Amino acid sequence: MTKYSIAVDIGASSGRLILGYLEDGLLKLKEIHRFENKIVKKDELFCWEADKLFQEIKNGLHKCMQMGIKPDSIGIDTWAVDFVLLDENDKPLTEAVSYRDPRTDGMMEQVFDHIMKERLYLETGIQFQKFNTIYQLYSIKQNSPEVLEKAKSFLMIPDYFNYLLTGKKVNEYTNATSTQLVNAFTKKWDAQLLDSLGINKEMFHEIKMPKTILSNLSEELIGELGFDMKVILPATHDTGSAVISVPEQDDSIYISSGTWSLIGVENYFPICITKALDYNFTNEGGIDYRYRFLKNIMGLWMIQEVRRNYQDLYSFAELVDMARSAESFKSIVDVNDDRFLKPENMIAEIRNYCQDTNQMLPIAPGEVAKCVFDSLAAIYKVAVAEIEEIFEKKFQKINVIGGGCQNEMLNQLIADVTGKEVNAGPVEATAIGNIAAQLMALGEIGDIKEARSIIKDSFEVKKYVPAQHILN
């Protein structure tokens, strides 16, 4: 009997519920519900609308019933690092504050007053980014210590939604590692690190792995929805789910391309060495205790904001076409500069950077778009070189997965600047990986190797080769 799994995949600008199931040995997908997600300002903080997002999850499940579909399971993935704190009555003490909020400005340096930077990296293996959970929590400790004193539960965004579905409180492994509070070797919350910062370690819950069947729905939700199903932990970190869709290849690097670009390789142990620290690579947890050795790069957020600044006058496809027409424009920006994290106007900030670095200013929309795409390709090239230096080997291919793999211009740029074959796809990598983890938990798929074989057979991948190879 066919098993139906629902992937709830929520990103920075939208969320969706996608139904997945096996048919004739292939994985089939059907979109059930799509909804908007955005950051709003509440009490001078930039926040996610967590309650609204959970209502949208329930709206999607109601649609399933209207379509005559009864899912066997559901799994939720979102972005990383953000969280909700609950009090002794399980009521939220805080809004779900976004990592883009400036409350973490200067917090990283204050944390280093308590913990040596090198020690923090050697124990957690996590890339230094000012918005990591550790710096968010330290900001609360500094500015609202009474909140931490009342906190009895720390739940990351998917953990919180799972709690609302089931009444069960756990912390899922792949997302927990992004906090910079999990020891890379013990795979547990780092009690010494938490003690050093004066953060109550009792509010953190047991860390559970992807493929864990958490529970059935709560009785209250069964009554509301009219059916029951299993709540299964996928890799709740969206990149953790997306990487499940990457083929098993020792000679390839992946780029999970969306609002953020995550470029790296899958590994079986953390690489917490000085060179990895110097290049600011991270060792995030993956399925089956694999590690995602990668660098977090500002991704298509920049072109999303550019489009918004143009008041959505142009589609993404039109911006790509205009960028192709601006072939002579050559200015490059550092996409990882903090000025691009949440500027008031992305176009103005790009021009300011070019002015500050004595480069030609992009004026026309096509020049602005080409500046973004060229800049992304340039930083990918640097990251590829750093990965090859750390691993002391050359990689032959780059797998681009996620929504950004539909940008054919950027795919070709990546091939050209790196000199490597680029395989683009699947587009729905995160939802696919989420569903694959659920189907493994349900016994429909044996292991990740089988899952990747099924995914490879089920979804289209486009190949791009460097321009000089075409000429040859």
mmCIF file of N, CA, C and O in Angstrom, residues 364-427:
data_model
loop_
_atom_site.group_PDB
_atom_site.id
_atom_site.type_symbol
_atom_site.label_atom_id
_atom_site.label_comp_id
_atom_site.label_asym_id
_atom_site.label_seq_id
_atom_site.Cartn_x
_atom_site.Cartn_y
_atom_site.Cartn_z
ATOM 1 N N ALA A 364 21.854 50.569 -14.783
ATOM 2 C CA ALA A 364 20.687 49.898 -15.368
ATOM 3 C C ALA A 364 20.395 48.603 -14.609
ATOM 4 O O ALA A 364 21.292 48.002 -14.009
ATOM 5 N N PRO A 365 19.137 48.151 -14.609
ATOM 6 C CA PRO A 365 18.785 46.908 -13.915
ATOM 7 C C PRO A 365 19.651 45.715 -14.331
ATOM 8 O O PRO A 365 20.038 44.896 -13.499
ATOM 9 N N GLY A 366 19.967 45.626 -15.637
ATOM 10 C CA GLY A 366 20.791 44.521 -16.103
ATOM 11 C C GLY A 366 22.190 44.562 -15.523
ATOM 12 O O GLY A 366 22.779 43.517 -15.229
ATOM 13 N N GLU A 367 22.735 45.757 -15.320
ATOM 14 C CA GLU A 367 24.072 45.898 -14.731
ATOM 15 C C GLU A 367 24.050 45.492 -13.257
ATOM 16 O O GLU A 367 24.974 44.839 -12.769
ATOM 17 N N VAL A 368 22.996 45.886 -12.558
ATOM 18 C CA VAL A 368 22.868 45.506 -11.148
ATOM 19 C C VAL A 368 22.780 43.980 -11.036
ATOM 20 O O VAL A 368 23.466 43.360 -10.212
ATOM 21 N N ALA A 369 21.944 43.361 -11.873
ATOM 22 C CA ALA A 369 21.767 41.908 -11.823
ATOM 23 C C ALA A 369 23.071 41.195 -12.196
ATOM 24 O O ALA A 369 23.460 40.221 -11.541
ATOM 25 N N LYS A 370 23.762 41.696 -13.232
ATOM 26 C CA LYS A 370 25.013 41.045 -13.639
ATOM 27 C C LYS A 370 26.063 41.161 -12.538
ATOM 28 O O LYS A 370 26.831 40.222 -12.286
ATOM 29 N N CYS A 371 26.078 42.294 -11.845
ATOM 30 C CA CYS A 371 26.997 42.471 -10.724
ATOM 31 C C CYS A 371 26.747 41.398 -9.659
ATOM 32 O O CYS A 371 27.697 40.799 -9.136
ATOM 33 N N VAL A 372 25.485 41.132 -9.356
ATOM 34 C CA VAL A 372 25.147 40.110 -8.355
ATOM 35 C C VAL A 372 25.594 38.731 -8.825
ATOM 36 O O VAL A 372 26.269 37.983 -8.093
ATOM 37 N N PHE A 373 25.257 38.358 -10.063
ATOM 38 C CA PHE A 373 25.580 37.007 -10.546
ATOM 39 C C PHE A 373 27.091 36.812 -10.680
ATOM 40 O O PHE A 373 27.626 35.767 -10.301
ATOM 41 N N ASP A 374 27.789 37.819 -11.223
ATOM 42 C CA ASP A 374 29.247 37.720 -11.338
ATOM 43 C C ASP A 374 29.898 37.609 -9.966
ATOM 44 O O ASP A 374 30.873 36.873 -9.772
ATOM 45 N N SER A 375 29.365 38.348 -9.002
ATOM 46 C CA SER A 375 29.928 38.340 -7.646
ATOM 47 C C SER A 375 29.729 36.993 -6.980
ATOM 48 O O SER A 375 30.615 36.494 -6.267
ATOM 49 N N LEU A 376 28.551 36.387 -7.186
ATOM 50 C CA LEU A 376 28.310 35.050 -6.632
ATOM 51 C C LEU A 376 29.265 34.032 -7.252
ATOM 52 O O LEU A 376 29.884 33.232 -6.541
ATOM 53 N N ALA A 377 29.400 34.064 -8.571
ATOM 54 C CA ALA A 377 30.294 33.117 -9.242
ATOM 55 C C ALA A 377 31.730 33.296 -8.758
ATOM 56 O O ALA A 377 32.457 32.312 -8.548
ATOM 57 N N ALA A 378 32.136 34.544 -8.536
ATOM 58 C CA ALA A 378 33.506 34.821 -8.092
ATOM 59 C C ALA A 378 33.774 34.240 -6.712
ATOM 60 O O ALA A 378 34.832 33.649 -6.457
ATOM 61 N N ILE A 379 32.818 34.381 -5.809
ATOM 62 C CA ILE A 379 33.051 33.868 -4.452
ATOM 63 C C ILE A 379 32.925 32.351 -4.413
ATOM 64 O O ILE A 379 33.586 31.682 -3.612
ATOM 65 N N TYR A 380 32.089 31.773 -5.305
ATOM 66 C CA TYR A 380 32.054 30.313 -5.417
ATOM 67 C C TYR A 380 33.435 29.792 -5.834
ATOM 68 O O TYR A 380 33.911 28.772 -5.320
ATOM 69 N N LYS A 381 34.073 30.480 -6.785
ATOM 70 C CA LYS A 381 35.385 30.063 -7.271
ATOM 71 C C LYS A 381 36.400 30.034 -6.127
ATOM 72 O O LYS A 381 37.181 29.087 -5.989
ATOM 73 N N VAL A 382 36.362 31.064 -5.283
ATOM 74 C CA VAL A 382 37.267 31.126 -4.132
ATOM 75 C C VAL A 382 36.996 29.967 -3.179
ATOM 76 O O VAL A 382 37.924 29.291 -2.710
ATOM 77 N N ALA A 383 35.711 29.725 -2.885
ATOM 78 C CA ALA A 383 35.353 28.652 -1.950
ATOM 79 C C ALA A 383 35.774 27.288 -2.489
ATOM 80 O O ALA A 383 36.241 26.427 -1.732
ATOM 81 N N VAL A 384 35.606 27.058 -3.791
ATOM 82 C CA VAL A 384 36.032 25.793 -4.405
ATOM 83 C C VAL A 384 37.537 25.599 -4.217
ATOM 84 O O VAL A 384 38.003 24.508 -3.851
ATOM 85 N N ALA A 385 38.304 26.655 -4.451
ATOM 86 C CA ALA A 385 39.751 26.565 -4.298
ATOM 87 C C ALA A 385 40.125 26.260 -2.847
ATOM 88 O O ALA A 385 41.053 25.470 -2.576
ATOM 89 N N GLU A 386 39.410 26.846 -1.903
ATOM 90 C CA GLU A 386 39.684 26.599 -0.484
ATOM 91 C C GLU A 386 39.364 25.153 -0.106
ATOM 92 O O GLU A 386 40.120 24.506 0.636
ATOM 93 N N ILE A 387 38.244 24.635 -0.612
ATOM 94 C CA ILE A 387 37.880 23.238 -0.337
ATOM 95 C C ILE A 387 38.953 22.304 -0.882
ATOM 96 O O ILE A 387 39.388 21.352 -0.214
ATOM 97 N N GLU A 388 39.402 22.554 -2.099
ATOM 98 C CA GLU A 388 40.417 21.690 -2.716
ATOM 99 C C GLU A 388 41.743 21.768 -1.956
ATOM 100 O O GLU A 388 42.448 20.771 -1.829
ATOM 101 N N GLU A 389 42.060 22.950 -1.429
ATOM 102 C CA GLU A 389 43.288 23.088 -0.639
ATOM 103 C C GLU A 389 43.184 22.296 0.664
ATOM 104 O O GLU A 389 44.123 21.598 1.068
ATOM 105 N N ILE A 390 42.033 22.394 1.333
ATOM 106 C CA ILE A 390 41.845 21.684 2.605
ATOM 107 C C ILE A 390 41.873 20.172 2.396
ATOM 108 O O ILE A 390 42.485 19.428 3.168
ATOM 109 N N PHE A 391 41.218 19.690 1.336
ATOM 110 C CA PHE A 391 41.133 18.241 1.090
ATOM 111 C C PHE A 391 42.332 17.713 0.305
ATOM 112 O O PHE A 391 42.462 16.499 0.129
ATOM 113 N N GLU A 392 43.168 18.634 -0.202
ATOM 114 C CA GLU A 392 44.352 18.267 -0.974
ATOM 115 C C GLU A 392 43.982 17.373 -2.155
ATOM 116 O O GLU A 392 44.611 16.343 -2.403
ATOM 117 N N LYS A 393 42.943 17.757 -2.863
ATOM 118 C CA LYS A 393 42.515 17.018 -4.050
ATOM 119 C C LYS A 393 41.695 17.933 -4.946
ATOM 120 O O LYS A 393 41.176 18.961 -4.509
ATOM 121 N N LYS A 394 41.587 17.564 -6.202
ATOM 122 C CA LYS A 394 40.760 18.293 -7.150
ATOM 123 C C LYS A 394 39.410 17.606 -7.277
ATOM 124 O O LYS A 394 39.324 16.375 -7.328
ATOM 125 N N PHE A 395 38.359 18.389 -7.293
ATOM 126 C CA PHE A 395 37.012 17.871 -7.526
ATOM 127 C C PHE A 395 36.628 18.152 -8.975
ATOM 128 O O PHE A 395 36.919 19.227 -9.509
ATOM 129 N N GLN A 396 35.972 17.194 -9.601
ATOM 130 C CA GLN A 396 35.694 17.292 -11.038
ATOM 131 C C GLN A 396 34.369 17.962 -11.357
ATOM 132 O O GLN A 396 34.214 18.550 -12.427
ATOM 133 N N LYS A 397 33.421 17.891 -10.422
ATOM 134 C CA LYS A 397 32.067 18.360 -10.727
ATOM 135 C C LYS A 397 31.529 19.230 -9.594
ATOM 136 O O LYS A 397 31.991 19.139 -8.453
ATOM 137 N N ILE A 398 30.536 20.036 -9.932
ATOM 138 C CA ILE A 398 29.773 20.797 -8.952
ATOM 139 C C ILE A 398 28.301 20.491 -9.164
ATOM 140 O O ILE A 398 27.793 20.616 -10.285
ATOM 141 N N ASN A 399 27.630 20.060 -8.099
ATOM 142 C CA ASN A 399 26.185 19.811 -8.155
ATOM 143 C C ASN A 399 25.460 21.014 -7.568
ATOM 144 O O ASN A 399 25.613 21.313 -6.384
ATOM 145 N N VAL A 400 24.695 21.710 -8.384
ATOM 146 C CA VAL A 400 23.884 22.831 -7.908
ATOM 147 C C VAL A 400 22.463 22.334 -7.713
ATOM 148 O O VAL A 400 21.841 21.826 -8.652
ATOM 149 N N ILE A 401 21.962 22.455 -6.488
ATOM 150 C CA ILE A 401 20.625 21.969 -6.163
ATOM 151 C C ILE A 401 19.786 23.109 -5.602
ATOM 152 O O ILE A 401 20.311 24.145 -5.187
ATOM 153 N N GLY A 402 18.473 22.912 -5.587
ATOM 154 C CA GLY A 402 17.581 23.929 -5.039
ATOM 155 C C GLY A 402 17.087 24.891 -6.103
ATOM 156 O O GLY A 402 17.436 24.800 -7.278
ATOM 157 N N GLY A 403 16.258 25.846 -5.662
ATOM 158 C CA GLY A 403 15.609 26.763 -6.601
ATOM 159 C C GLY A 403 16.572 27.536 -7.474
ATOM 160 O O GLY A 403 16.276 27.833 -8.644
ATOM 161 N N GLY A 404 17.752 27.864 -6.924
ATOM 162 C CA GLY A 404 18.716 28.638 -7.691
ATOM 163 C C GLY A 404 19.299 27.902 -8.872
ATOM 164 O O GLY A 404 19.881 28.523 -9.765
ATOM 165 N N CYS A 405 19.147 26.584 -8.932
ATOM 166 C CA CYS A 405 19.711 25.827 -10.051
ATOM 167 C C CYS A 405 18.954 26.080 -11.352
ATOM 168 O O CYS A 405 19.382 25.638 -12.419
ATOM 169 N N GLN A 406 17.850 26.814 -11.275
ATOM 170 C CA GLN A 406 17.095 27.165 -12.486
ATOM 171 C C GLN A 406 17.701 28.359 -13.209
ATOM 172 O O GLN A 406 17.289 28.688 -14.325
ATOM 173 N N ASN A 407 18.668 29.039 -12.576
ATOM 174 C CA ASN A 407 19.304 30.200 -13.175
ATOM 175 C C ASN A 407 20.417 29.722 -14.112
ATOM 176 O O ASN A 407 21.548 29.471 -13.692
ATOM 177 N N GLU A 408 20.090 29.581 -15.403
ATOM 178 C CA GLU A 408 21.028 29.002 -16.350
ATOM 179 C C GLU A 408 22.254 29.886 -16.553
ATOM 180 O O GLU A 408 23.362 29.378 -16.770
ATOM 181 N N MET A 409 22.074 31.196 -16.468
ATOM 182 C CA MET A 409 23.211 32.093 -16.618
ATOM 183 C C MET A 409 24.223 31.876 -15.495
ATOM 184 O O MET A 409 25.425 31.765 -15.735
ATOM 185 N N LEU A 410 23.737 31.780 -14.256
ATOM 186 C CA LEU A 410 24.622 31.580 -13.120
ATOM 187 C C LEU A 410 25.282 30.205 -13.186
ATOM 188 O O LEU A 410 26.480 30.067 -12.890
ATOM 189 N N ASN A 411 24.543 29.190 -13.599
ATOM 190 C CA ASN A 411 25.131 27.852 -13.745
ATOM 191 C C ASN A 411 26.306 27.872 -14.715
ATOM 192 O O ASN A 411 27.360 27.273 -14.459
ATOM 193 N N GLN A 412 26.120 28.551 -15.851
ATOM 194 C CA GLN A 412 27.201 28.621 -16.838
ATOM 195 C C GLN A 412 28.378 29.438 -16.317
ATOM 196 O O GLN A 412 29.540 29.090 -16.551
ATOM 197 N N LEU A 413 28.083 30.513 -15.579
ATOM 198 C CA LEU A 413 29.154 31.304 -14.977
ATOM 199 C C LEU A 413 29.984 30.452 -14.020
ATOM 200 O O LEU A 413 31.214 30.539 -13.998
ATOM 201 N N ILE A 414 29.299 29.618 -13.209
ATOM 202 C CA ILE A 414 30.006 28.752 -12.264
ATOM 203 C C ILE A 414 30.925 27.791 -13.021
ATOM 204 O O ILE A 414 32.090 27.591 -12.645
ATOM 205 N N ALA A 415 30.402 27.195 -14.089
ATOM 206 C CA ALA A 415 31.219 26.283 -14.896
ATOM 207 C C ALA A 415 32.424 27.014 -15.476
ATOM 208 O O ALA A 415 33.551 26.509 -15.446
ATOM 209 N N ASP A 416 32.196 28.216 -15.982
ATOM 210 C CA ASP A 416 33.271 28.960 -16.645
ATOM 211 C C ASP A 416 34.367 29.393 -15.674
ATOM 212 O O ASP A 416 35.556 29.268 -15.967
ATOM 213 N N VAL A 417 33.979 29.923 -14.510
ATOM 214 C CA VAL A 417 35.003 30.464 -13.595
ATOM 215 C C VAL A 417 35.749 29.360 -12.847
ATOM 216 O O VAL A 417 36.897 29.545 -12.455
ATOM 217 N N THR A 418 35.096 28.205 -12.640
ATOM 218 C CA THR A 418 35.758 27.111 -11.904
ATOM 219 C C THR A 418 36.420 26.106 -12.834
ATOM 220 O O THR A 418 37.272 25.333 -12.384
ATOM 221 N N GLY A 419 36.009 26.091 -14.107
ATOM 222 C CA GLY A 419 36.535 25.108 -15.040
ATOM 223 C C GLY A 419 36.018 23.711 -14.785
ATOM 224 O O GLY A 419 36.635 22.725 -15.199
ATOM 225 N N LYS A 420 34.866 23.608 -14.135
ATOM 226 C CA LYS A 420 34.326 22.293 -13.770
ATOM 227 C C LYS A 420 32.944 22.075 -14.386
ATOM 228 O O LYS A 420 32.203 23.027 -14.611
ATOM 229 N N GLU A 421 32.623 20.816 -14.609
ATOM 230 C CA GLU A 421 31.274 20.465 -15.052
ATOM 231 C C GLU A 421 30.283 20.786 -13.944
ATOM 232 O O GLU A 421 30.525 20.486 -12.774
ATOM 233 N N VAL A 422 29.176 21.410 -14.306
ATOM 234 C CA VAL A 422 28.120 21.741 -13.351
ATOM 235 C C VAL A 422 26.874 20.932 -13.684
ATOM 236 O O VAL A 422 26.400 20.955 -14.824
ATOM 237 N N ASN A 423 26.369 20.202 -12.698
ATOM 238 C CA ASN A 423 25.104 19.481 -12.840
ATOM 239 C C ASN A 423 24.052 20.199 -12.018
ATOM 240 O O ASN A 423 24.206 20.336 -10.796
ATOM 241 N N ALA A 424 22.997 20.676 -12.650
ATOM 242 C CA ALA A 424 21.977 21.494 -11.994
ATOM 243 C C ALA A 424 20.690 20.707 -11.800
ATOM 244 O O ALA A 424 20.056 20.283 -12.754
ATOM 245 N N GLY A 425 20.315 20.523 -10.539
ATOM 246 C CA GLY A 425 19.097 19.826 -10.205
ATOM 247 C C GLY A 425 19.353 18.774 -9.130
ATOM 248 O O GLY A 425 20.510 18.387 -8.897
ATOM 249 N N PRO A 426 18.300 18.335 -8.422
ATOM 250 C CA PRO A 426 16.907 18.720 -8.651
ATOM 251 C C PRO A 426 16.548 20.071 -8.026
ATOM 252 O O PRO A 426 17.192 20.521 -7.090
ATOM 253 N N VAL A 427 15.494 20.676 -8.582
ATOM 254 C CA VAL A 427 15.030 21.986 -8.118
ATOM 255 C C VAL A 427 14.475 21.878 -6.707
ATOM 256 O O VAL A 427 14.802 22.683 -5.832
#
